[in-house]
mmCIF file of C-alpha atoms and ligand atoms in Angstrom:
data_model
loop_
_atom_site.group_PDB
_atom_site.id
_atom_site.type_symbol
_atom_site.label_atom_id
_atom_site.label_comp_id
_atom_site.label_asym_id
_atom_site.label_seq_id
_atom_site.Cartn_x
_atom_site.Cartn_y
_atom_site.Cartn_z
ATOM 1 C CA MET A 34 145.310 70.246 71.198
ATOM 2 C CA ASN A 35 144.991 66.481 71.109
ATOM 3 C CA LEU A 36 147.869 64.105 70.550
ATOM 4 C CA LYS A 37 146.929 63.205 66.980
ATOM 5 C CA PHE A 38 146.832 66.876 66.058
ATOM 6 C CA VAL A 39 150.251 67.446 67.593
ATOM 7 C CA ALA A 40 151.647 64.453 65.713
ATOM 8 C CA VAL A 41 150.276 65.736 62.416
ATOM 9 C CA LEU A 42 151.641 69.198 63.109
ATOM 10 C CA LEU A 43 155.032 67.757 63.965
ATOM 11 C CA PHE A 44 155.040 65.759 60.753
ATOM 12 C CA LEU A 45 154.220 68.868 58.737
ATOM 13 C CA VAL A 46 156.902 70.877 60.446
ATOM 14 C CA VAL A 47 159.630 68.294 60.188
ATOM 15 C CA VAL A 48 158.924 66.691 56.837
ATOM 16 C CA LEU A 49 157.289 69.411 54.789
ATOM 17 C CA GLY A 50 158.756 72.548 56.272
ATOM 18 C CA LEU A 51 156.844 74.956 58.457
ATOM 19 C CA LYS A 52 153.059 74.562 58.404
ATOM 20 C CA TYR A 53 150.614 75.602 61.026
ATOM 21 C CA PRO A 54 146.838 75.877 61.386
ATOM 22 C CA GLN A 55 145.175 78.712 59.521
ATOM 23 C CA PRO A 56 144.901 81.766 61.796
ATOM 24 C CA SER A 57 141.328 82.804 62.427
ATOM 25 C CA ILE A 58 140.206 86.404 62.366
ATOM 26 C CA THR A 59 136.867 85.717 64.057
ATOM 27 C CA HIS A 60 137.599 82.983 66.593
ATOM 28 C CA GLY A 61 140.007 83.144 69.466
ATOM 29 C CA ARG A 62 140.029 83.255 73.222
ATOM 30 C CA THR A 63 136.999 85.070 74.547
ATOM 31 C CA ASP A 64 137.559 84.540 78.284
ATOM 32 C CA VAL A 65 140.540 86.906 78.443
ATOM 33 C CA VAL A 66 141.662 90.158 76.830
ATOM 34 C CA SER A 67 144.575 89.605 74.467
ATOM 35 C CA VAL A 68 145.344 93.182 73.474
ATOM 36 C CA THR A 69 145.678 96.336 75.582
ATOM 37 C CA PRO A 70 143.916 99.639 74.723
ATOM 38 C CA TRP A 71 147.281 100.855 73.354
ATOM 39 C CA LEU A 72 147.335 97.754 71.119
ATOM 40 C CA ALA A 73 150.077 95.796 72.826
ATOM 41 C CA PRO A 74 149.526 92.023 72.753
ATOM 42 C CA VAL A 75 148.699 90.350 76.052
ATOM 43 C CA VAL A 76 150.206 86.884 75.905
ATOM 44 C CA TRP A 77 147.955 84.026 77.005
ATOM 45 C CA GLU A 78 148.103 80.346 76.133
ATOM 46 C CA GLY A 79 146.100 79.803 72.964
ATOM 47 C CA THR A 80 146.855 83.208 71.433
ATOM 48 C CA PHE A 81 150.084 82.213 69.643
ATOM 49 C CA TYR A 82 151.750 79.387 67.731
ATOM 50 C CA PRO A 83 155.080 78.532 69.385
ATOM 51 C CA VAL A 84 156.528 76.791 66.336
ATOM 52 C CA LEU A 85 155.719 79.752 64.104
ATOM 53 C CA LEU A 86 157.212 82.289 66.510
ATOM 54 C CA ASP A 87 160.322 80.194 67.075
ATOM 55 C CA SER A 88 160.922 79.939 63.327
ATOM 56 C CA ILE A 89 160.759 83.727 62.997
ATOM 57 C CA TYR A 90 163.303 84.316 65.762
ATOM 58 C CA GLN A 91 165.572 81.393 64.778
ATOM 59 C CA LYS A 92 166.221 83.180 61.498
ATOM 60 C CA ARG A 93 167.327 86.262 63.412
ATOM 61 C CA ASN A 94 169.756 84.203 65.512
ATOM 62 C CA ILE A 95 168.915 86.118 68.683
ATOM 63 C CA THR A 96 170.571 85.921 72.098
ATOM 64 C CA VAL A 97 168.524 86.327 75.258
ATOM 65 C CA ALA A 98 170.029 87.278 78.616
ATOM 66 C CA ALA A 99 168.436 86.654 81.987
ATOM 67 C CA THR A 100 169.551 88.276 85.225
ATOM 68 C CA VAL A 101 168.888 86.756 88.611
ATOM 69 C CA PHE A 102 170.031 87.842 92.070
ATOM 70 C CA ALA A 103 170.822 85.277 94.767
ATOM 71 C CA VAL A 104 172.136 87.190 97.766
ATOM 72 C CA GLY A 105 172.345 85.806 101.307
ATOM 73 C CA LYS A 106 169.910 83.024 102.030
ATOM 74 C CA TYR A 107 168.256 83.374 98.635
ATOM 75 C CA ILE A 108 171.097 81.282 97.203
ATOM 76 C CA ARG A 109 169.006 78.243 98.158
ATOM 77 C CA PHE A 110 166.527 79.005 95.366
ATOM 78 C CA LEU A 111 169.139 79.113 92.639
ATOM 79 C CA LYS A 112 169.422 75.405 91.820
ATOM 80 C CA ASP A 113 165.732 74.909 91.008
ATOM 81 C CA PHE A 114 165.608 78.219 89.172
ATOM 82 C CA LEU A 115 168.545 77.299 86.930
ATOM 83 C CA GLU A 116 167.537 73.681 86.355
ATOM 84 C CA THR A 117 163.971 74.561 85.400
ATOM 85 C CA ALA A 118 165.209 77.425 83.202
ATOM 86 C CA GLU A 119 167.170 74.825 81.254
ATOM 87 C CA GLN A 120 163.949 72.899 80.677
ATOM 88 C CA HIS A 121 161.616 75.781 79.806
ATOM 89 C CA PHE A 122 163.280 79.164 79.193
ATOM 90 C CA PHE A 123 164.058 79.817 75.507
ATOM 91 C CA VAL A 124 164.918 76.204 74.789
ATOM 92 C CA GLY A 125 166.835 75.969 71.512
ATOM 93 C CA PHE A 126 168.021 79.596 71.613
ATOM 94 C CA ARG A 127 171.245 81.259 72.669
ATOM 95 C CA VAL A 128 170.823 82.175 76.335
ATOM 96 C CA LYS A 129 173.126 83.818 78.862
ATOM 97 C CA VAL A 130 172.074 83.600 82.492
ATOM 98 C CA TYR A 131 173.767 86.181 84.706
ATOM 99 C CA VAL A 132 173.782 85.226 88.388
ATOM 100 C CA PHE A 133 174.617 87.972 90.880
ATOM 101 C CA THR A 134 175.565 86.606 94.261
ATOM 102 C CA ASP A 135 177.672 87.231 97.356
ATOM 103 C CA GLN A 136 178.587 83.503 97.413
ATOM 104 C CA PRO A 137 180.004 82.631 93.989
ATOM 105 C CA ASN A 138 181.393 79.337 95.293
ATOM 106 C CA GLU A 139 177.924 78.162 96.284
ATOM 107 C CA VAL A 140 176.439 78.540 92.823
ATOM 108 C CA PRO A 141 175.232 75.064 91.814
ATOM 109 C CA LYS A 142 176.952 73.500 88.821
ATOM 110 C CA VAL A 143 173.962 73.179 86.555
ATOM 111 C CA LYS A 144 174.677 71.558 83.224
ATOM 112 C CA MET A 145 173.846 74.006 80.455
ATOM 113 C CA ALA A 146 172.841 72.892 76.976
ATOM 114 C CA ALA A 147 174.891 73.908 73.920
ATOM 115 C CA GLY A 148 174.595 77.617 73.195
ATOM 116 C CA ARG A 149 173.595 78.372 76.765
ATOM 117 C CA GLU A 150 175.941 79.943 79.274
ATOM 118 C CA LEU A 151 175.963 80.632 83.006
ATOM 119 C CA VAL A 152 177.865 83.742 84.100
ATOM 120 C CA VAL A 153 178.475 84.316 87.804
ATOM 121 C CA ARG A 154 179.198 87.820 89.112
ATOM 122 C CA SER A 155 180.056 88.799 92.680
ATOM 123 C CA VAL A 156 178.018 91.418 94.482
ATOM 124 C CA PRO A 157 178.405 92.512 98.097
ATOM 125 C CA ASN A 158 175.973 91.253 100.692
ATOM 126 C CA SER A 159 173.951 93.873 102.419
ATOM 127 C CA LYS A 160 172.267 93.900 105.787
ATOM 128 C CA ARG A 161 169.332 95.821 104.506
ATOM 129 C CA TRP A 162 167.201 94.361 101.749
ATOM 130 C CA GLN A 163 166.391 97.861 100.595
ATOM 131 C CA GLU A 164 170.025 98.225 99.555
ATOM 132 C CA ILE A 165 170.045 94.942 97.632
ATOM 133 C CA SER A 166 166.846 96.054 95.993
ATOM 134 C CA ALA A 167 168.161 99.493 95.088
ATOM 135 C CA ARG A 168 171.352 98.032 93.722
ATOM 136 C CA ARG A 169 169.488 95.586 91.510
ATOM 137 C CA MET A 170 168.498 98.294 89.025
ATOM 138 C CA GLU A 171 171.974 99.817 89.207
ATOM 139 C CA ILE A 172 173.612 96.471 88.466
ATOM 140 C CA ILE A 173 171.251 95.780 85.566
ATOM 141 C CA GLN A 174 171.991 99.237 84.172
ATOM 142 C CA THR A 175 175.746 98.702 84.428
ATOM 143 C CA LEU A 176 175.556 95.172 83.004
ATOM 144 C CA ILE A 177 173.790 96.495 79.908
ATOM 145 C CA GLU A 178 176.294 99.339 79.522
ATOM 146 C CA GLU A 179 179.424 97.271 79.979
ATOM 147 C CA THR A 180 178.754 93.719 78.924
ATOM 148 C CA LEU A 181 175.706 93.069 76.898
ATOM 149 C CA LYS A 182 175.693 95.781 74.290
ATOM 150 C CA ASN A 183 177.285 93.829 71.512
ATOM 151 C CA ASP A 184 176.074 90.290 71.732
ATOM 152 C CA VAL A 185 172.679 90.259 73.426
ATOM 153 C CA ASP A 186 169.350 91.260 71.907
ATOM 154 C CA TYR A 187 166.831 90.812 74.696
ATOM 155 C CA ILE A 188 167.055 90.718 78.479
ATOM 156 C CA PHE A 189 164.714 89.468 81.205
ATOM 157 C CA CYS A 190 165.215 90.320 84.885
ATOM 158 C CA LEU A 191 163.764 87.630 87.116
ATOM 159 C CA ASP A 192 163.278 86.839 90.805
ATOM 160 C CA VAL A 193 165.244 83.805 91.996
ATOM 161 C CA ASP A 194 162.560 82.545 94.392
ATOM 162 C CA SER A 195 160.666 81.003 91.519
ATOM 163 C CA LYS A 196 160.629 78.063 89.130
ATOM 164 C CA PHE A 197 159.714 77.474 85.530
ATOM 165 C CA HIS A 198 156.950 74.921 84.936
ATOM 166 C CA SER A 199 156.220 75.368 81.256
ATOM 167 C CA ARG A 200 157.407 77.127 78.124
ATOM 168 C CA TRP A 201 158.648 80.729 78.395
ATOM 169 C CA GLY A 202 159.899 81.548 74.904
ATOM 170 C CA THR A 203 159.841 83.821 71.884
ATOM 171 C CA GLU A 204 156.188 84.751 72.385
ATOM 172 C CA SER A 205 157.395 86.900 75.302
ATOM 173 C CA LEU A 206 159.766 89.039 73.233
ATOM 174 C CA GLY A 207 159.123 92.727 72.720
ATOM 175 C CA GLU A 208 160.639 96.184 73.056
ATOM 176 C CA LEU A 209 159.448 96.686 76.635
ATOM 177 C CA VAL A 210 157.830 93.738 78.379
ATOM 178 C CA ALA A 211 155.897 93.708 81.654
ATOM 179 C CA VAL A 212 154.122 90.898 83.485
ATOM 180 C CA ILE A 213 150.685 91.281 85.059
ATOM 181 C CA HIS A 214 150.828 90.582 88.792
ATOM 182 C CA PRO A 215 148.771 87.478 89.653
ATOM 183 C CA GLY A 216 147.397 89.029 92.830
ATOM 184 C CA TYR A 217 145.480 91.991 91.420
ATOM 185 C CA TYR A 218 144.477 91.337 87.837
ATOM 186 C CA LYS A 219 140.765 91.235 88.534
ATOM 187 C CA ASP A 220 140.773 94.240 90.843
ATOM 188 C CA ASP A 221 139.740 97.817 90.315
ATOM 189 C CA ARG A 222 142.781 100.091 89.925
ATOM 190 C CA SER A 223 141.876 101.799 93.212
ATOM 191 C CA LYS A 224 142.919 98.545 94.924
ATOM 192 C CA PHE A 225 146.349 98.356 93.250
ATOM 193 C CA PRO A 226 149.176 98.731 95.798
ATOM 194 C CA TYR A 227 150.822 101.583 93.913
ATOM 195 C CA GLU A 228 152.813 104.163 95.852
ATOM 196 C CA ARG A 229 150.147 106.680 96.888
ATOM 197 C CA ARG A 230 152.179 109.499 98.449
ATOM 198 C CA PRO A 231 152.675 112.342 95.952
ATOM 199 C CA ALA A 232 156.072 113.058 97.526
ATOM 200 C CA SER A 233 157.463 109.820 96.076
ATOM 201 C CA ARG A 234 158.751 109.549 92.522
ATOM 202 C CA ALA A 235 156.864 106.259 92.295
ATOM 203 C CA TYR A 236 153.543 108.029 92.865
ATOM 204 C CA VAL A 237 150.528 106.922 90.861
ATOM 205 C CA ALA A 238 147.472 109.144 91.366
ATOM 206 C CA PRO A 239 143.966 107.821 91.985
ATOM 207 C CA GLY A 240 142.294 107.142 88.658
ATOM 208 C CA GLU A 241 145.664 106.474 86.985
ATOM 209 C CA GLY A 242 147.481 103.235 86.203
ATOM 210 C CA ASP A 243 146.638 100.535 83.672
ATOM 211 C CA PHE A 244 147.543 97.252 85.340
ATOM 212 C CA TYR A 245 149.538 96.258 88.387
ATOM 213 C CA TYR A 246 152.770 94.752 87.129
ATOM 214 C CA CYS A 247 155.237 92.407 88.851
ATOM 215 C CA GLY A 248 158.603 93.559 90.070
ATOM 216 C CA GLY A 249 159.723 89.933 89.831
ATOM 217 C CA ALA A 250 159.856 89.743 86.038
ATOM 218 C CA PHE A 251 160.301 92.339 83.312
ATOM 219 C CA GLY A 252 162.351 92.684 80.177
ATOM 220 C CA GLY A 253 162.682 93.788 76.591
ATOM 221 C CA VAL A 254 165.386 95.001 74.242
ATOM 222 C CA LEU A 255 168.571 96.327 75.832
ATOM 223 C CA ALA A 256 167.918 100.005 75.147
ATOM 224 C CA GLU A 257 164.455 99.900 76.715
ATOM 225 C CA VAL A 258 165.478 97.922 79.795
ATOM 226 C CA HIS A 259 168.476 100.203 80.219
ATOM 227 C CA GLN A 260 166.202 103.241 80.207
ATOM 228 C CA LEU A 261 163.884 101.580 82.705
ATOM 229 C CA ALA A 262 166.683 100.521 85.071
ATOM 230 C CA GLN A 263 168.330 103.954 84.921
ATOM 231 C CA THR A 264 165.074 105.784 85.589
ATOM 232 C CA CYS A 265 163.912 103.510 88.409
ATOM 233 C CA ARG A 266 167.341 103.642 90.041
ATOM 234 C CA LYS A 267 167.474 107.446 89.862
ATOM 235 C CA ASN A 268 163.951 107.849 91.239
ATOM 236 C CA PHE A 269 164.643 105.311 93.971
ATOM 237 C CA GLU A 270 167.833 107.137 94.998
ATOM 238 C CA ASP A 271 166.302 110.615 94.840
ATOM 239 C CA ASP A 272 163.426 109.385 97.008
ATOM 240 C CA ALA A 273 165.922 107.891 99.474
ATOM 241 C CA LYS A 274 167.735 111.238 99.754
ATOM 242 C CA GLU A 275 164.458 112.687 100.982
ATOM 243 C CA GLY A 276 163.862 109.780 103.339
ATOM 244 C CA ILE A 277 161.142 108.186 101.229
ATOM 245 C CA GLU A 278 160.896 104.514 100.385
ATOM 246 C CA ALA A 279 158.114 103.484 98.019
ATOM 247 C CA ALA A 280 155.499 101.030 99.242
ATOM 248 C CA TRP A 281 156.910 98.070 97.271
ATOM 249 C CA GLN A 282 160.372 99.478 96.506
ATOM 250 C CA GLU A 283 161.440 98.917 92.912
ATOM 251 C CA GLU A 284 158.102 97.283 92.039
ATOM 252 C CA SER A 285 156.441 100.626 92.787
ATOM 253 C CA HIS A 286 158.963 102.468 90.621
ATOM 254 C CA LEU A 287 158.502 99.927 87.845
ATOM 255 C CA ASN A 288 154.747 100.450 87.950
ATOM 256 C CA ARG A 289 155.144 104.204 87.712
ATOM 257 C CA TYR A 290 157.530 103.732 84.783
ATOM 258 C CA MET A 291 155.146 101.406 82.929
ATOM 259 C CA TRP A 292 152.304 103.899 83.411
ATOM 260 C CA LEU A 293 154.320 106.613 81.691
ATOM 261 C CA ASN A 294 156.030 104.300 79.166
ATOM 262 C CA LYS A 295 153.505 101.711 78.029
ATOM 263 C CA PRO A 296 154.946 98.232 77.580
ATOM 264 C CA SER A 297 154.862 97.043 73.977
ATOM 265 C CA LYS A 298 154.040 93.540 75.136
ATOM 266 C CA VAL A 299 152.228 92.431 78.273
ATOM 267 C CA LEU A 300 152.608 88.926 79.665
ATOM 268 C CA SER A 301 149.590 87.397 81.395
ATOM 269 C CA PRO A 302 149.856 86.059 84.966
ATOM 270 C CA GLU A 303 150.846 82.710 83.398
ATOM 271 C CA TYR A 304 154.325 84.266 83.400
ATOM 272 C CA LEU A 305 154.524 84.870 87.140
ATOM 273 C CA TRP A 306 152.073 82.965 89.231
ATOM 274 C CA GLN A 307 152.455 82.262 92.942
ATOM 275 C CA ASP A 308 152.546 78.703 94.251
ATOM 276 C CA PHE A 309 150.272 79.514 97.198
ATOM 277 C CA LYS A 310 147.512 80.696 94.853
ATOM 278 C CA ALA A 311 145.029 78.236 93.371
ATOM 279 C CA ARG A 312 145.097 78.366 89.573
ATOM 280 C CA ASN A 313 142.199 80.369 88.110
ATOM 281 C CA SER A 314 140.377 78.868 85.133
ATOM 282 C CA GLU A 315 141.556 81.458 82.596
ATOM 283 C CA VAL A 316 145.132 80.526 83.470
ATOM 284 C CA ARG A 317 145.524 77.389 81.347
ATOM 285 C CA VAL A 318 149.270 77.093 81.844
ATOM 286 C CA ILE A 319 151.496 78.208 84.678
ATOM 287 C CA ARG A 320 154.860 78.964 83.104
ATOM 288 C CA PHE A 321 156.792 80.573 85.967
ATOM 289 C CA SER A 322 155.736 80.742 89.589
ATOM 290 C CA GLY A 323 157.043 82.061 92.882
ATOM 291 C CA VAL A 324 157.731 79.326 95.429
ATOM 292 C CA ILE A 325 156.313 79.437 98.927
ATOM 293 C CA LYS A 326 158.937 80.872 101.250
ATOM 294 C CA ASN A 327 159.319 81.373 104.967
ATOM 295 C CA TYR A 328 159.988 85.094 105.208
ATOM 296 C CA ASN A 329 161.316 84.982 108.773
ATOM 297 C CA GLU A 330 163.835 82.342 107.850
ATOM 298 C CA ILE A 331 165.327 83.843 104.705
ATOM 299 C CA ARG A 332 165.255 87.596 105.076
ATOM 300 C CA PRO A 333 168.071 89.413 106.852
ATOM 301 C CA ASN A 334 165.875 92.097 108.426
HETATM 302 C C1 5GW B 419 164.233 90.293 99.971
HETATM 303 C C2 5GW B 419 163.406 90.857 100.944
HETATM 304 C C3 5GW B 419 163.844 91.105 102.242
HETATM 305 C C4 5GW B 419 165.151 90.804 102.529
HETATM 306 C C5 5GW B 419 165.990 90.246 101.565
HETATM 307 C C6 5GW B 419 165.555 89.989 100.271
HETATM 308 C C7 5GW B 419 166.440 89.422 99.257
HETATM 309 C C8 5GW B 419 166.096 89.426 97.886
HETATM 310 C C9 5GW B 419 167.681 88.803 99.603
HETATM 311 O O1 5GW B 419 168.107 88.730 100.789
HETATM 312 N N1 5GW B 419 168.458 88.249 98.617
HETATM 313 C C10 5GW B 419 168.087 88.285 97.300
HETATM 314 O O2 5GW B 419 168.834 87.754 96.453
HETATM 315 N N2 5GW B 419 166.924 88.896 96.929
HETATM 316 C C11 5GW B 419 166.603 88.960 95.476
HETATM 317 O O3 5GW B 419 165.572 89.893 95.246
HETATM 318 C C12 5GW B 419 166.086 87.625 94.955
HETATM 319 O O4 5GW B 419 166.417 87.482 93.591
HETATM 320 C C13 5GW B 419 164.592 87.787 95.117
HETATM 321 O O5 5GW B 419 163.856 86.878 94.322
HETATM 322 C C14 5GW B 419 164.426 89.237 94.707
HETATM 323 C C15 5GW B 419 163.127 89.920 95.217
HETATM 324 O O6 5GW B 419 162.900 89.637 96.591
HETATM 325 P P1 5GW B 419 161.682 88.692 97.025
HETATM 326 O O7 5GW B 419 161.612 87.542 96.056
HETATM 327 O O8 5GW B 419 161.826 88.324 98.447
HETATM 328 O O9 5GW B 419 160.425 89.612 96.838
HETATM 329 P P2 5GW B 419 158.910 89.100 96.675
HETATM 330 O O10 5GW B 419 158.130 90.361 96.448
HETATM 331 O O11 5GW B 419 158.848 88.174 95.483
HETATM 332 O O12 5GW B 419 158.534 88.370 97.947
HETATM 333 MN MN1 MN B 420 160.155 86.927 94.598
#
């Protein structure tokens, strides 16, 4: 879109009420797939009108929650995460960001815009990451049961070691929302790092699986995310009782879940890129991206 076009659009929106370009039924993006075989939209830049979508959801007066864990040394990522969320994540909507940390006093005082709220909750530190990881789903499950039920409509669960770079808004809303992992989206499913041992409850058999989804971002309506968190937690714990830990922990369980329960909306890798990866041409906008981190320095084990 050129500047003149944007100015005209803005004029139409502000002065004349909502107007937007005529949707085409024959022209659209041809370099990417924008709908899955089960007819869920795949969200790419250029497949939606932000102003139109925002106007639909403004009328519904929705509230969006985000959960983020910052335990141990990961607290260092929180400031950038929160500040960039203020700039790009559901701007203009009611937002509640839930921070789970073992160091509540170290949570940066980020100024939140009107209608946006930061809620800090204490969680114990844990020597083993696997325990933090397992507890993540449990905490999300409990949060939905105890706190969110009445005043939140949608929830996104996000990794803290990441920053927003561009709009993440109403186009991402759906019943059950998964993000395509940036590392595997051009690969054959045989290359996906699913859990491959049948003994695990995260098992995905050869020839199965649609996409490889990120563990670092998922969401949807409360009921759907509650079901997901409960199921992944139970499978994770039942595996653990038998001494099994899935290849990529909760990401593996999430992938199994999304195979059996197809997401109603799929977000393209624009919604979780990785800073160390060069941008591919079909990715016109990077909206959220994992920062480069020194694993030896930040991980407890
Ligand atoms: C993660 C891996 C090994 C040891 C510790 C952690 C860890 C993760 C931690 O010590 N503290 C913490 O808060 N986390 C949370 O889990 C962060 O929100 C983090 O973004 C999320 C997932 O872990 P990541 O980001 O290290 O996983 P990858 O797959 O993105 O590298
Ligand atoms: Mn991460």
